[in-house]
Coordinates of C-alpha atoms and ligand atoms in Angstrom, one line a residue:
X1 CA 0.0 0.0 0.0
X2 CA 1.3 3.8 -0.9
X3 CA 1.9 5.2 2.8
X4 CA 2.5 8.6 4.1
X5 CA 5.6 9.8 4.2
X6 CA 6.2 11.0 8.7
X7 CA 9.5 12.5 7.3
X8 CA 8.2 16.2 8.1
X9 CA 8.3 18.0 4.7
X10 CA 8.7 21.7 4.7
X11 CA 5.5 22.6 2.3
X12 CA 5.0 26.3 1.4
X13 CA 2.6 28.2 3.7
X14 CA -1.0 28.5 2.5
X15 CA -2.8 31.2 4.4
X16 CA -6.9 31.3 2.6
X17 CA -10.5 31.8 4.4
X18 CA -10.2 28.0 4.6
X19 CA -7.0 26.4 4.7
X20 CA -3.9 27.7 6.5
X21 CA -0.8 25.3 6.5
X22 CA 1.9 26.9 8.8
X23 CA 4.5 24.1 9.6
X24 CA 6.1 21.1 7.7
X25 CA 3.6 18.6 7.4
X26 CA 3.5 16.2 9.2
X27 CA 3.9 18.4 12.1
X28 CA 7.3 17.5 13.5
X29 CA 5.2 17.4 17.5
X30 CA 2.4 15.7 16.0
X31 CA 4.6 12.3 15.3
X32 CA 4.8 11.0 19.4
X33 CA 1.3 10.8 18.7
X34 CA 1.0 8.3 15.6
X35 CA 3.9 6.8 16.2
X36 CA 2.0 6.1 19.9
X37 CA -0.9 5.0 17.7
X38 CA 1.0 2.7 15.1
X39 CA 3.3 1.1 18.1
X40 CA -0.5 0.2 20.4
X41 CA -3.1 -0.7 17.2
X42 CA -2.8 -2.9 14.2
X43 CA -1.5 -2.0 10.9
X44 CA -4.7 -2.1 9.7
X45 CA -5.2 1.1 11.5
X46 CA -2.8 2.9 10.0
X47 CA -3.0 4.5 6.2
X48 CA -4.3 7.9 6.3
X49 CA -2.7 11.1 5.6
X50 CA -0.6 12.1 9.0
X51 CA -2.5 14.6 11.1
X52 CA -3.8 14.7 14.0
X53 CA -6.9 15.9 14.6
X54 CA -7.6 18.0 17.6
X55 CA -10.8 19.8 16.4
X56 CA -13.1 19.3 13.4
X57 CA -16.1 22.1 12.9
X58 CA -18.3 22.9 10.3
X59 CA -16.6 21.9 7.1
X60 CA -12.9 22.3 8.9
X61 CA -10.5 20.2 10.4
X62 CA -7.6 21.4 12.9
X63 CA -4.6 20.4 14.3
X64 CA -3.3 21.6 17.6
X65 CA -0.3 23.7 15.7
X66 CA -2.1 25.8 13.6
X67 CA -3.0 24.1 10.7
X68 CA -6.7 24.2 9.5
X69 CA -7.9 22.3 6.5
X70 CA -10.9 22.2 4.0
X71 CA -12.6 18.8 4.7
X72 CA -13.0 16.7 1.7
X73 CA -13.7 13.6 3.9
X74 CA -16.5 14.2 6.2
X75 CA -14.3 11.2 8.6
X76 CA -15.7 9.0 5.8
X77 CA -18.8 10.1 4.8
X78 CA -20.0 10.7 8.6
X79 CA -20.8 14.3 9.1
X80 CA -23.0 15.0 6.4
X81 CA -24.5 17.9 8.7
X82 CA -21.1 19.4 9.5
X83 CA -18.6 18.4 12.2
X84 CA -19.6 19.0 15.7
X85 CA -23.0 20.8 14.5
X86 CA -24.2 23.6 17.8
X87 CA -27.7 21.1 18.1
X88 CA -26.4 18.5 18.0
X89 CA -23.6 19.5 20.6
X90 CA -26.7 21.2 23.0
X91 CA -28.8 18.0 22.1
X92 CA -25.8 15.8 23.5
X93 CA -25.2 18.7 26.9
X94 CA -28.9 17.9 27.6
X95 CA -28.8 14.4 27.1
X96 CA -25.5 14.2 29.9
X97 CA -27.7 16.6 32.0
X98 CA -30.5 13.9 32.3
X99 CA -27.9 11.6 33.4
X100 CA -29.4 9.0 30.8
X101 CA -26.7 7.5 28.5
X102 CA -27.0 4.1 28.7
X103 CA -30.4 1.8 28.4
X104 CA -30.2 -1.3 26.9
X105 CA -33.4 -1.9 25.3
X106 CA -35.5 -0.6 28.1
X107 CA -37.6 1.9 26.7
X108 CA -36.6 5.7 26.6
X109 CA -38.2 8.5 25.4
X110 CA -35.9 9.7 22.6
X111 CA -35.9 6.3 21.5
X112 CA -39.1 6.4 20.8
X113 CA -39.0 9.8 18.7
X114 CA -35.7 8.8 16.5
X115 CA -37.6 5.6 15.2
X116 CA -40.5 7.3 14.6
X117 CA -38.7 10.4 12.8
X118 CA -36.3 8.0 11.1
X119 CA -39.7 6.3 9.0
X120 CA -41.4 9.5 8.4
X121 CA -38.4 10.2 4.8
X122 CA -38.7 6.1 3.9
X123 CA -41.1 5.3 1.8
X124 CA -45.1 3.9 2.3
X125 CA -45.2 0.4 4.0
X126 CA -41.3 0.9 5.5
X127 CA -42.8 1.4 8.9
X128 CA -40.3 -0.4 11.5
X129 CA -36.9 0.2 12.5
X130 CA -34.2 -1.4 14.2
X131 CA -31.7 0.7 15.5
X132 CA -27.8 -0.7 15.8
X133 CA -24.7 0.4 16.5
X134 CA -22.8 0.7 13.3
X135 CA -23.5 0.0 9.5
X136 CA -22.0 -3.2 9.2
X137 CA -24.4 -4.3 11.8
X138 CA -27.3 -2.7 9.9
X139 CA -26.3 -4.6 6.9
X140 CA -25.9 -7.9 8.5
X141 CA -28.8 -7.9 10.0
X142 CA -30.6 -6.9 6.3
X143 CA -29.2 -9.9 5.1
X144 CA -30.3 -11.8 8.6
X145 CA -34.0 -10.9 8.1
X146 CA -33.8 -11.7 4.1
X147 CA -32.3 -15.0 4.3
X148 CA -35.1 -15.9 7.5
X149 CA -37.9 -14.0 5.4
X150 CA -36.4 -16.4 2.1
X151 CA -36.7 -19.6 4.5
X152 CA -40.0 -19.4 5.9
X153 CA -41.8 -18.1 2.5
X154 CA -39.9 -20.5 0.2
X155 CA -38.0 -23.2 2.4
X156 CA -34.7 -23.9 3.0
X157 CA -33.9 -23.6 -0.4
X158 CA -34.9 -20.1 -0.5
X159 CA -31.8 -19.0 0.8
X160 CA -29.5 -17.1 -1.9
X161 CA -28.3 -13.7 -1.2
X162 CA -27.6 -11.8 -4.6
X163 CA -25.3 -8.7 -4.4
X164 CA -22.6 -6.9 -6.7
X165 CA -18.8 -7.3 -7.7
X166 CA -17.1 -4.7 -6.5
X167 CA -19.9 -3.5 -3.7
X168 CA -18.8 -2.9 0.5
X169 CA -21.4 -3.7 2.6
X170 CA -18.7 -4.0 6.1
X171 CA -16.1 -6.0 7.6
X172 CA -18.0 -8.9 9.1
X173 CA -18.7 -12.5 8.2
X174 CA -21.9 -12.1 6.5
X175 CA -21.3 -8.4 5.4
X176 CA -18.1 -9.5 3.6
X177 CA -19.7 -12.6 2.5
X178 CA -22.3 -10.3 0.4
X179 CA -19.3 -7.8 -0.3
X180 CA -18.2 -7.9 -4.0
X181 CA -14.2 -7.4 -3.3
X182 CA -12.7 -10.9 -3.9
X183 CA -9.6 -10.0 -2.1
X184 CA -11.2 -8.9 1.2
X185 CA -13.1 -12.1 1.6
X186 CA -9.8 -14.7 1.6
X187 CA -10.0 -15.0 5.2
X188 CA -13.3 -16.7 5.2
X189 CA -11.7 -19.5 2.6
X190 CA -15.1 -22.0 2.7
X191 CA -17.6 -19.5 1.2
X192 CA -21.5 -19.5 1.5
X193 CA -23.0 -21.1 -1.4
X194 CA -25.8 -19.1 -0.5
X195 CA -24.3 -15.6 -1.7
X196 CA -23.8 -15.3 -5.4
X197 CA -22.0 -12.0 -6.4
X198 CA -23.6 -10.4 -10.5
X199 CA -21.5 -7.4 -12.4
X200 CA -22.5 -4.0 -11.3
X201 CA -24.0 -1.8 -14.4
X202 CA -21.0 1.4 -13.2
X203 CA -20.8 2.0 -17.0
X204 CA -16.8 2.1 -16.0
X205 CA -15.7 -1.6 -15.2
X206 CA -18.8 -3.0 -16.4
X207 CA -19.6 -1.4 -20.2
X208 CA -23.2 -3.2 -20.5
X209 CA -25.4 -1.8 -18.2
X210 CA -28.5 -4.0 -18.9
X211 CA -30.2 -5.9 -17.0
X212 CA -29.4 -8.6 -19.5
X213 CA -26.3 -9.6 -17.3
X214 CA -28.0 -9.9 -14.2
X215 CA -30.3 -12.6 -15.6
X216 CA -27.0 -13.9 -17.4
X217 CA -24.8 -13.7 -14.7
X218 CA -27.5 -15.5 -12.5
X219 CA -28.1 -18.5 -14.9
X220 CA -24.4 -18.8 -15.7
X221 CA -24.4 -19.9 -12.0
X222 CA -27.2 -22.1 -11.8
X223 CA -29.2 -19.8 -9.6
X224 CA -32.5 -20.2 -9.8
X225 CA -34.7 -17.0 -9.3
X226 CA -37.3 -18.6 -6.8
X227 CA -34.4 -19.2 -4.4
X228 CA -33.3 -15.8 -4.5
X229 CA -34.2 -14.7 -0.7
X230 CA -32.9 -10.8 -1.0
X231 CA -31.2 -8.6 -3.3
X232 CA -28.2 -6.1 -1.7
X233 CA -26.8 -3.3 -3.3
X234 CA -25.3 -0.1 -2.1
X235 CA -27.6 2.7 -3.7
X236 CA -24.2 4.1 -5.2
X237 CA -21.0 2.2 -5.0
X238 CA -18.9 3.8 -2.9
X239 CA -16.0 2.6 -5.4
X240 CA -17.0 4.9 -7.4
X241 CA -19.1 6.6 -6.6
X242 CA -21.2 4.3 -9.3
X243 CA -24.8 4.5 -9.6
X244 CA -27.5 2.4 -11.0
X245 CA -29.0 3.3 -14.5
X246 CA -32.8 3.9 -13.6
X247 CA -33.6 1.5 -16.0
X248 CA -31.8 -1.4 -14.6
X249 CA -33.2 -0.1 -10.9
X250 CA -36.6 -0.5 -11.9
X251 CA -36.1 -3.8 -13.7
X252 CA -34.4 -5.4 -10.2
X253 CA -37.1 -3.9 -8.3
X254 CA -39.7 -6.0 -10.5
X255 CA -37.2 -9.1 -10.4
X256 CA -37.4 -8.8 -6.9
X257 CA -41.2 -8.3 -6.9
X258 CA -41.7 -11.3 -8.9
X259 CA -39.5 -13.4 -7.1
X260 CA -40.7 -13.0 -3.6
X261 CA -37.0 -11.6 -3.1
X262 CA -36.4 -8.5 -1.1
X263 CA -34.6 -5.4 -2.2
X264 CA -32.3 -4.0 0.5
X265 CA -30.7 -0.8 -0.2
X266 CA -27.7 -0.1 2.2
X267 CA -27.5 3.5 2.4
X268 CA -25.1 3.2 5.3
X269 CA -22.7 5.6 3.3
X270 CA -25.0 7.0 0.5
X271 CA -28.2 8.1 3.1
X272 CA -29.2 11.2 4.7
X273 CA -28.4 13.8 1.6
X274 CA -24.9 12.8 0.5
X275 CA -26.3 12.5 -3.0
X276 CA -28.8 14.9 -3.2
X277 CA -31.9 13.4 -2.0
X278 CA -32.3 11.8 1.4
X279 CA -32.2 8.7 0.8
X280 CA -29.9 7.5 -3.1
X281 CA -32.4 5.2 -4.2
X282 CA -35.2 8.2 -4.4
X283 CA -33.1 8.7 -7.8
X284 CA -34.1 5.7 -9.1
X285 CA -38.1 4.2 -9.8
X286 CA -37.1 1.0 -7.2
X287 CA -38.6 1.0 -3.6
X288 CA -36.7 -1.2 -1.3
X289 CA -38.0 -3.4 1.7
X290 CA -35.3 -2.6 3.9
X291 CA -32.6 -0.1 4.1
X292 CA -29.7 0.4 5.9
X293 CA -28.4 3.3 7.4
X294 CA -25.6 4.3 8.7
X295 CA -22.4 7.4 8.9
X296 CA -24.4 10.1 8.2
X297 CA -27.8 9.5 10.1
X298 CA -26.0 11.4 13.6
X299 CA -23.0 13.0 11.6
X300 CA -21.5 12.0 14.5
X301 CA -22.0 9.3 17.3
X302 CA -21.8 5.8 16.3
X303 CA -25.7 4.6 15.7
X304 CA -27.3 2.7 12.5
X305 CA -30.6 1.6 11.8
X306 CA -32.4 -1.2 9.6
X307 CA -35.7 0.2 8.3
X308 CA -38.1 -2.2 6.6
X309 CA -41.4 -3.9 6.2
X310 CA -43.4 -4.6 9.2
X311 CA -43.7 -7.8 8.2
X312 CA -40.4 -8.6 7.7
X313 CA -39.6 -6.8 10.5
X314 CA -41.4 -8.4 13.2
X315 CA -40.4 -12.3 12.2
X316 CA -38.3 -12.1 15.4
X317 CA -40.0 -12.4 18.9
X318 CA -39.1 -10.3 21.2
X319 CA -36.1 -10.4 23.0
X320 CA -35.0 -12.3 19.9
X321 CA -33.4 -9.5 17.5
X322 CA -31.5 -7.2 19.9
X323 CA -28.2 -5.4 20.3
X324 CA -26.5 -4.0 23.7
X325 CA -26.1 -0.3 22.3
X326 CA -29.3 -0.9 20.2
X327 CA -30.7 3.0 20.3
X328 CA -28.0 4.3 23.3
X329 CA -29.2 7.5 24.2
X330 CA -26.4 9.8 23.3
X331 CA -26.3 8.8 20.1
X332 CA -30.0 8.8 19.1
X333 CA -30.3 12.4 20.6
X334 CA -27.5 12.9 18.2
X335 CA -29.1 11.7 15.3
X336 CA -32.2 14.0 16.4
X337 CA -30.8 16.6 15.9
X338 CA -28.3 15.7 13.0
X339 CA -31.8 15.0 10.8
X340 CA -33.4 18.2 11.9
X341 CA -30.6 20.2 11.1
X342 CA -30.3 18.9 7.4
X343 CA -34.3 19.6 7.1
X344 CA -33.9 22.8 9.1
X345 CA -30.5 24.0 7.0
X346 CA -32.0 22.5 3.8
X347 CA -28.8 21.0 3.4
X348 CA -29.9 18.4 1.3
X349 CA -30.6 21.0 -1.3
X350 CA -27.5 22.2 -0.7
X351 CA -25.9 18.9 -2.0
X352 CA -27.8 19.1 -5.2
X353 CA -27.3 22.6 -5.8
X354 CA -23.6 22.3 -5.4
X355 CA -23.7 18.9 -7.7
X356 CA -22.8 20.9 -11.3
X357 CA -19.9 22.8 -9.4
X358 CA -18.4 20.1 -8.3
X359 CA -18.7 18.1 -11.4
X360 CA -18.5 20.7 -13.4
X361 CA -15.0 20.9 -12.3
X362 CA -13.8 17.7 -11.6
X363 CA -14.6 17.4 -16.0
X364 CA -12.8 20.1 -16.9
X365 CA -9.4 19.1 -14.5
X366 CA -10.4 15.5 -16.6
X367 CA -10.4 17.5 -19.6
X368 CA -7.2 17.7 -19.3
X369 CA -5.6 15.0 -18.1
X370 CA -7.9 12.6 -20.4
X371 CA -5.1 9.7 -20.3
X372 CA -4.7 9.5 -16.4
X373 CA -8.2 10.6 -15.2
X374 CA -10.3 7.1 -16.9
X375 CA -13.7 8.2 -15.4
X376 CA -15.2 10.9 -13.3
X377 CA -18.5 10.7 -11.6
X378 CA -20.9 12.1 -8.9
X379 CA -23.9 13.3 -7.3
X380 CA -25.3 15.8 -5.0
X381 CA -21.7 15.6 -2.6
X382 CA -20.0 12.8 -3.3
X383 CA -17.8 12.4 -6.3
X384 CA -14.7 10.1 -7.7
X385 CA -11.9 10.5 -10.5
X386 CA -10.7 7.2 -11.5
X387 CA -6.7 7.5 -11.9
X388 CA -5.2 5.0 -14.5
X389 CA -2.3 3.8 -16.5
X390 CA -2.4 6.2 -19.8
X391 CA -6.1 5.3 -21.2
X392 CA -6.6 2.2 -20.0
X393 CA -9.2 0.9 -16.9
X394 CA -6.1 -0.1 -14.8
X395 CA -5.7 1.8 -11.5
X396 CA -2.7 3.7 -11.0
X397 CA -2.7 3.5 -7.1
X398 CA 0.3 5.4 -6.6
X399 CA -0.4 8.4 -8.6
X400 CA -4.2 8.3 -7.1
X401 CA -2.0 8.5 -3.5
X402 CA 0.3 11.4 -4.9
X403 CA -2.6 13.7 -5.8
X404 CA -4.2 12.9 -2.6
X405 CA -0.8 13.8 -0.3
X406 CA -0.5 16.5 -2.4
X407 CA -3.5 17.9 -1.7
X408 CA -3.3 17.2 1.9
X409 CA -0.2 19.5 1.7
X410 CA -2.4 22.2 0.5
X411 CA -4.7 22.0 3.4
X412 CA -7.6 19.5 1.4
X413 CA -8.0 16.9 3.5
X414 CA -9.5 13.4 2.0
X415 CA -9.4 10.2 3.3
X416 CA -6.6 7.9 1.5
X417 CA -7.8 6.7 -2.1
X418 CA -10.3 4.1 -2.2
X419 CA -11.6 1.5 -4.9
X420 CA -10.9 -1.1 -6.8
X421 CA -6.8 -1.2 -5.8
X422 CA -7.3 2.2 -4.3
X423 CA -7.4 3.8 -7.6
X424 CA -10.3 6.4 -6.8
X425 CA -9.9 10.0 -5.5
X426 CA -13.3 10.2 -3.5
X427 CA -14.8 13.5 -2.5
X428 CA -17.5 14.2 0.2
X429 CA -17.1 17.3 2.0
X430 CA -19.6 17.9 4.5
X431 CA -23.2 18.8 3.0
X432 CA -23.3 22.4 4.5
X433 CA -20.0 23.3 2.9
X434 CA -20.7 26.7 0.8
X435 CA -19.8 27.3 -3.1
X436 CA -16.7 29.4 -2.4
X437 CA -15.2 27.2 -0.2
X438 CA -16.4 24.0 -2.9
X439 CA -14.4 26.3 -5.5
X440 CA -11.4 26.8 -3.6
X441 CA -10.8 23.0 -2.9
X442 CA -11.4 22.7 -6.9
X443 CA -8.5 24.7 -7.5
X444 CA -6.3 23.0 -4.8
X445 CA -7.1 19.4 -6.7
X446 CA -6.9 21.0 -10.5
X447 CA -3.4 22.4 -9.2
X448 CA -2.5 19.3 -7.9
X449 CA -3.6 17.0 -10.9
X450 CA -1.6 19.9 -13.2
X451 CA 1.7 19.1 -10.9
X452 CA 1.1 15.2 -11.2
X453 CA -0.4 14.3 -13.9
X454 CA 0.8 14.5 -17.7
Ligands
PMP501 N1 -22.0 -0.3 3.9 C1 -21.4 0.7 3.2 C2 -22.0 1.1 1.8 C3 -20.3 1.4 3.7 O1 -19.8 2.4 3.0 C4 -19.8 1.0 4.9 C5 -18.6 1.7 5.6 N2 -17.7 2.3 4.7 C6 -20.4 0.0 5.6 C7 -21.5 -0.7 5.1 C8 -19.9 -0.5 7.0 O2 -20.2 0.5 7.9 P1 -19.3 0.5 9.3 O3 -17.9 0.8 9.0 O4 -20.0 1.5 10.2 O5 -19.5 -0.9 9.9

């Protein structure tokens, strides 16, 4: 993997409305701290650009020596409302004041208000929610309640879970299982027959965006349709970002429909405005039965949810489908407020509104470096350049990691490149970031790419 250098480089000083670098980078004081971190945690840990953060607001991160940057990242796709948002900082205050924070599944009263709030923006019949801890839990359990939903409509048989080369869903058993990234799934070595992995119509990797090669790709591995127990795809591929042609949306809704299979959207990274609507898959004709949520639905404390049909949500008795944290006060409270401030600050409107800047200008940096920049794309706040070797659809990791340090020199911070061998830039600055300040980070990448790239 392309790491970071820690030798402290001295960059020049930037000194804008939103970035100011003032020391070598990393900060020469800053490196007892990661080096701390790298000597107590596991590798896996380490691999994104060296600073430490000491305060994040708004669309801002600092450091603790004077260094602010524009935040491309949002943590990774978190703080879709802005880091540390005021309400939801008071929301939290009041919460300590109560002296509630911790509940199990007892009830509580905020409990009560998030669930309710949280299926009032899903659509008709999605009426139950299941609140968890983090969104490969949300996930799993999707594919927990499709695979028990599958069994007791269809039998044992009716058992497959279908989801998408390439796709994330999380790190655990079943959420890697479903996950289209051969590589992160050696571990498991003797893999569920039960999930079946189809190409993914990104229009990129994958030229033919039919629907054709879904049926295809299902036959071609004797998977019979009736045994299909759920479908799982991320409404965009965070790879990408790629997103379903409508088309092909509204065909795998009907599949699913005909099928008895249930559609299960995760939205853990693509919900709650990132995109431009509040929930992805409102850009496409396809209702789901469940979702996932995740990141974005406190913009800050760790909470997810599974929202579905009340059917398929009550299968399990009670005491049956529970977590520990499931709906821990602090961050429900949290996610209150995070969800009234993007309806109160309209800051989903904000993402789409902002959607032909950002594009606008991520084309015209790929305008012209054509050979090195294979494929840009986006929506609402979240977009991805695609760095290859000269026109081809191979990933050219290390320049991807060059642009990105290079930017994080400048004061852009992103997380490190992600995708398919880590080949994709990804941007997804907070949702309440404002058009100068989107403008100013345009320039700091389009300088960058101009340094870089041919
Ligand atoms: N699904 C998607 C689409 C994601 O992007 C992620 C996280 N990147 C997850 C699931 C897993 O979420 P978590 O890391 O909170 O478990």
């Amino acid at each position: 993997m392309s790491s970071y250098t820690l030798q402290p480089v001295d960059v020049p000083k930037i000194e804008t409305k939103y970035r100011r670098i003032k020391t070598a980078i990393p900060v020469p004081e800053s490196l007892p701290v990661i080096l701390q971190l790298e000597k107590y945690e596991p590798r896996s840990m380490q691999g994104q650009p060296p600073v430490v953060w000491d305060r994040a607001e708004g669309f801002q991160v600092y450091d603790k020596w004077g260094n602010m940057w524009l935040d491309w990242s949002s943590g990774v796709l978190i703080t879709n409302s802005g880091h540390a948002h005021p309400k939801i900082l008071q929301s939290l205050r009041r919460q300590l004041e109560q002296k509630l924070i911790s509940t199990y599944v007892f009830y509580h009263e905020q409990r009560a208000e998030l669930v309710k709030l949280l299926t009032e923006d899903a659509p008709e019949g999605l009426d139950k929610v299941f609140l968890l801890t983090t969104g490969s839990e949300a996930t799993e359990n999707a594919i927990k309640l499709a695979r028990t939903y599958g069994i007791h409509k269809g039998g044992e048989e009716k058992n497959i879970i279908v989801s998408f080369n390439n796709s994330f869903h999380g790190r655990t058993l079943g959420a890697q299982l479903a996950g289209g990234l051969p590589a992160l799934k050696e571990w498991i070595v003797y893999l569920d027959q039960g999930f079946v992995n189809v190409p993914f119509p990104d229009g990129f990797f994958q030229e033919d965006t039919s629907f054709d090669i879904f049926l295809e790709s299902l036959q071609k591995q004797g998977v019979k349709p009736q045994n299909i127990a759920g479908v799982i795809t991320e409404s965009y591929q965070g790879v990408g970002p790629f997103f379903l042609p409508n088309n092909y949306a509204k065909k795998l809704e009907a599949f699913c429909r005909e099928n008895d299979a249930l559609l299960i959207f995760d939205e853990v990274q693509a919900g709650f405005g990132r995109s431009g609507k509040w929930f992805t898959f409102e850009h496409y004709d396809a209702k789901p039965d469940l979702i996932a949520c995740g990141k974005g639905i406190s913009s800050s404390l760790p909470i997810a949810a599974v929202i579905g049909r009340n059917d398929v949500m009550d299968m399990y008795a009670p005491g049956s489908m529970t977590s520990t944290h499931s709906g821990s006060p602090l961050p429900v409270v949290a996610a209150i407020a995070n969800i009234r401030a993007l309806k109160e600050e309209r800051l989903v409107e904000n993402a789409a509104k902002l959607e032909s800047v950002l594009m606008d200008g991520l084309k015209k940096i790929q305008e012209k470096h054509r050979a090195q920049i294979g494929f840009v794309s986006g929506k609402g706040l979240v977009a991805g350049m695609q760095i290859v070797k000269a026109f081809s659809k191979e990933g050219d990791k290390e320049t991807a990691h060059k642009i990105n340090e290079g930017c994080f020199r400048k004061g852009l911070l992103m997380f490190a490149p992600v995708g398919v061998g880590g080949m994709c830039i990804k941007i997804s600055p907070p949702l309440n970031i404002t058009e100068e300040a989107l403008r100013e980070g345009l320039q700091v990448l389009e300088e960058t790419c101009d340094e870089i790239l041919d």
